[in-house]
């Protein structure tokens, strides 16, 4: 089949596959990521921990909009 994809990392398995062409993109690409969850659903303890951990991680690195 045919196909192409953008991927952050390439595993050794694919790096060793000589049927694939792997091209480093320069300059690096950046994307915006959103965290989305329902306002009308309960937030589980695991979800709350994930949200707070993620917010803390981003604040430590001075990312905007946290």
Coordinates of N, CA, C and O in Angstrom, one line a residue, residues 11-66:
X11 N 11.5 4.2 15.7 CA 12.1 3.1 16.5 C 13.2 2.4 15.6 O 13.3 2.6 14.4
X12 N 14.1 1.7 16.3 CA 15.2 1.0 15.6 C 14.6 0.0 14.6 O 15.2 -0.1 13.5
X13 N 13.5 -0.6 14.9 CA 12.9 -1.5 13.9 C 12.7 -0.9 12.6 O 13.0 -1.4 11.6
X14 N 12.1 0.4 12.6 CA 11.9 1.1 11.3 C 13.2 1.7 10.7 O 13.3 1.7 9.5
X15 N 14.1 2.1 11.6 CA 15.4 2.6 11.1 C 16.1 1.5 10.3 O 16.9 1.8 9.4
X16 N 16.0 0.3 10.8 CA 16.7 -0.8 10.1 C 15.9 -1.4 8.9 O 16.4 -2.3 8.2
X17 N 14.7 -0.9 8.7 CA 13.9 -1.4 7.6 C 14.3 -0.6 6.3 O 13.9 0.5 6.1
X18 N 15.0 -1.3 5.4 CA 15.6 -0.6 4.3 C 14.5 -0.3 3.2 O 14.8 0.3 2.2
X19 N 13.3 -0.8 3.4 CA 12.2 -0.5 2.4 C 11.6 0.8 2.7 O 10.7 1.3 2.0
X20 N 12.0 1.5 3.8 CA 11.4 2.8 4.2 C 12.4 3.9 4.0 O 13.6 3.7 4.2
X21 N 11.9 5.1 3.6 CA 12.7 6.3 3.5 C 12.4 7.1 4.7 O 11.2 7.5 4.9
X22 N 13.4 7.5 5.5 CA 13.1 8.3 6.7 C 13.9 9.6 6.5 O 15.1 9.6 6.2
X23 N 13.1 10.7 6.6 CA 13.7 12.1 6.4 C 13.6 12.9 7.6 O 12.5 13.1 8.2
X24 N 14.7 13.5 8.1 CA 14.6 14.4 9.3 C 14.0 15.7 8.8 O 14.4 16.2 7.7
X25 N 13.1 16.2 9.5 CA 12.4 17.5 9.1 C 13.2 18.6 9.8 O 13.3 18.6 11.0
X26 N 13.7 19.5 9.1 CA 14.4 20.7 9.6 C 13.9 22.0 9.0 O 13.7 22.0 7.7
X27 N 13.6 23.0 9.7 CA 13.6 23.0 11.2 C 12.5 22.1 11.8 O 11.6 21.7 11.1
X28 N 12.7 21.8 13.0 CA 11.7 20.9 13.7 C 10.3 21.4 13.6 O 10.1 22.7 13.6
X29 N 9.3 20.5 13.6 CA 7.9 20.9 13.6 C 7.4 21.0 15.0 O 7.8 20.1 15.9
X30 N 6.6 21.9 15.3 CA 5.9 22.0 16.7 C 4.4 22.0 16.5 O 3.9 22.5 15.5
X31 N 3.7 21.5 17.4 CA 2.3 21.5 17.3 C 1.7 21.9 18.7 O 2.3 21.8 19.7
X32 N 0.4 22.3 18.7 CA -0.3 22.6 19.9 C -1.1 21.4 20.3 O -1.7 20.7 19.4
X33 N -1.1 21.1 21.5 CA -1.9 19.9 22.1 C -2.9 20.5 23.1 O -2.5 21.3 23.9
X34 N -4.0 19.9 23.0 CA -5.1 20.3 24.0 C -5.5 19.2 24.9 O -5.4 18.0 24.5
X35 N -5.8 19.5 26.1 CA -6.4 18.5 27.0 C -7.9 18.8 27.1 O -8.3 19.9 27.4
X36 N -8.7 17.8 26.8 CA -10.1 18.0 26.7 C -10.8 16.9 27.5 O -10.5 15.7 27.4
X37 N -11.8 17.3 28.3 CA -12.6 16.4 29.1 C -13.9 17.0 29.3 O -14.1 18.2 29.2
X38 N -14.9 16.2 29.5 CA -16.3 16.6 29.7 C -16.5 17.4 31.0 O -16.2 16.9 32.1
X39 N -17.2 18.6 30.9 CA -17.5 19.3 32.1 C -18.6 18.7 32.9 O -18.6 18.8 34.1
X40 N -19.5 17.9 32.3 CA -20.6 17.4 32.9 C -20.4 15.9 33.4 O -21.4 15.3 33.9
X41 N -19.2 15.5 33.4 CA -18.9 14.1 33.9 C -18.0 14.2 35.1 O -17.2 15.1 35.2
X42 N -18.1 13.3 36.0 CA -17.2 13.3 37.2 C -15.8 13.1 36.8 O -15.5 12.3 35.8
X43 N -14.9 13.8 37.5 CA -13.4 13.6 37.2 C -12.9 12.6 38.2 O -13.0 12.8 39.5
X44 N -12.4 11.5 37.8 CA -11.9 10.5 38.7 C -10.6 10.9 39.3 O -10.0 11.9 38.8
X45 N -10.2 10.2 40.3 CA -8.9 10.6 41.0 C -7.8 10.4 40.0 O -6.9 11.3 40.0
X46 N -7.8 9.4 39.2 CA -6.7 9.3 38.2 C -6.7 10.4 37.2 O -5.6 10.9 36.8
X47 N -7.9 10.8 36.7 CA -8.0 11.9 35.8 C -7.5 13.2 36.5 O -6.7 14.0 35.8
X48 N -7.9 13.5 37.7 CA -7.5 14.7 38.4 C -5.9 14.7 38.6 O -5.3 15.7 38.4
X49 N -5.4 13.5 38.9 CA -3.9 13.5 39.1 C -3.2 13.7 37.8 O -2.2 14.4 37.7
X50 N -3.7 13.2 36.7 CA -3.1 13.4 35.4 C -3.2 14.9 35.0 O -2.2 15.5 34.6
X51 N -4.4 15.5 35.2 CA -4.5 16.9 34.9 C -3.6 17.8 35.7 O -2.9 18.7 35.2
X52 N -3.5 17.6 37.0 CA -2.7 18.4 37.9 C -1.2 18.1 37.6 O -0.4 19.1 37.6
X53 N -0.8 16.9 37.3 CA 0.6 16.6 37.0 C 1.0 17.3 35.7 O 2.0 17.9 35.6
X54 N 0.1 17.2 34.7 CA 0.4 17.9 33.4 C 0.5 19.4 33.6 O 1.4 20.0 33.0
X55 N -0.5 20.0 34.3 CA -0.4 21.4 34.5 C 0.9 21.8 35.2 O 1.6 22.8 34.9
X56 N 1.3 21.1 36.3 CA 2.5 21.3 37.0 C 3.7 21.2 36.1 O 4.6 22.1 36.1
X57 N 3.8 20.2 35.2 CA 4.9 20.0 34.3 C 5.0 21.2 33.4 O 6.1 21.7 33.1
X58 N 3.9 21.7 32.8 CA 3.9 22.8 31.9 C 4.3 24.1 32.6 O 5.0 24.9 32.0
X59 N 3.8 24.3 33.8 CA 4.1 25.5 34.5 C 5.6 25.6 34.8 O 6.2 26.6 34.7
X60 N 6.2 24.5 35.2 CA 7.6 24.4 35.5 C 8.4 24.8 34.3 O 9.6 25.3 34.4
X61 N 7.9 24.6 33.1 CA 8.7 24.9 31.9 C 8.2 26.2 31.2 O 8.5 26.5 30.1
X62 N 7.4 27.0 32.0 CA 7.0 28.3 31.5 C 6.2 28.3 30.2 O 6.3 29.2 29.4
X63 N 5.4 27.2 30.1 CA 4.5 27.2 28.9 C 3.3 28.1 29.2 O 2.8 28.1 30.3
X64 N 2.9 28.8 28.2 CA 1.7 29.7 28.3 C 0.4 29.0 28.4 O 0.3 27.8 28.0
X65 N -0.6 29.6 28.9 CA -2.0 29.1 28.8 C -2.2 27.9 29.7 O -3.1 27.1 29.4
X66 N -1.5 27.8 30.8 CA -1.7 26.7 31.7 C -2.6 27.1 32.8 O -2.5 28.1 33.4

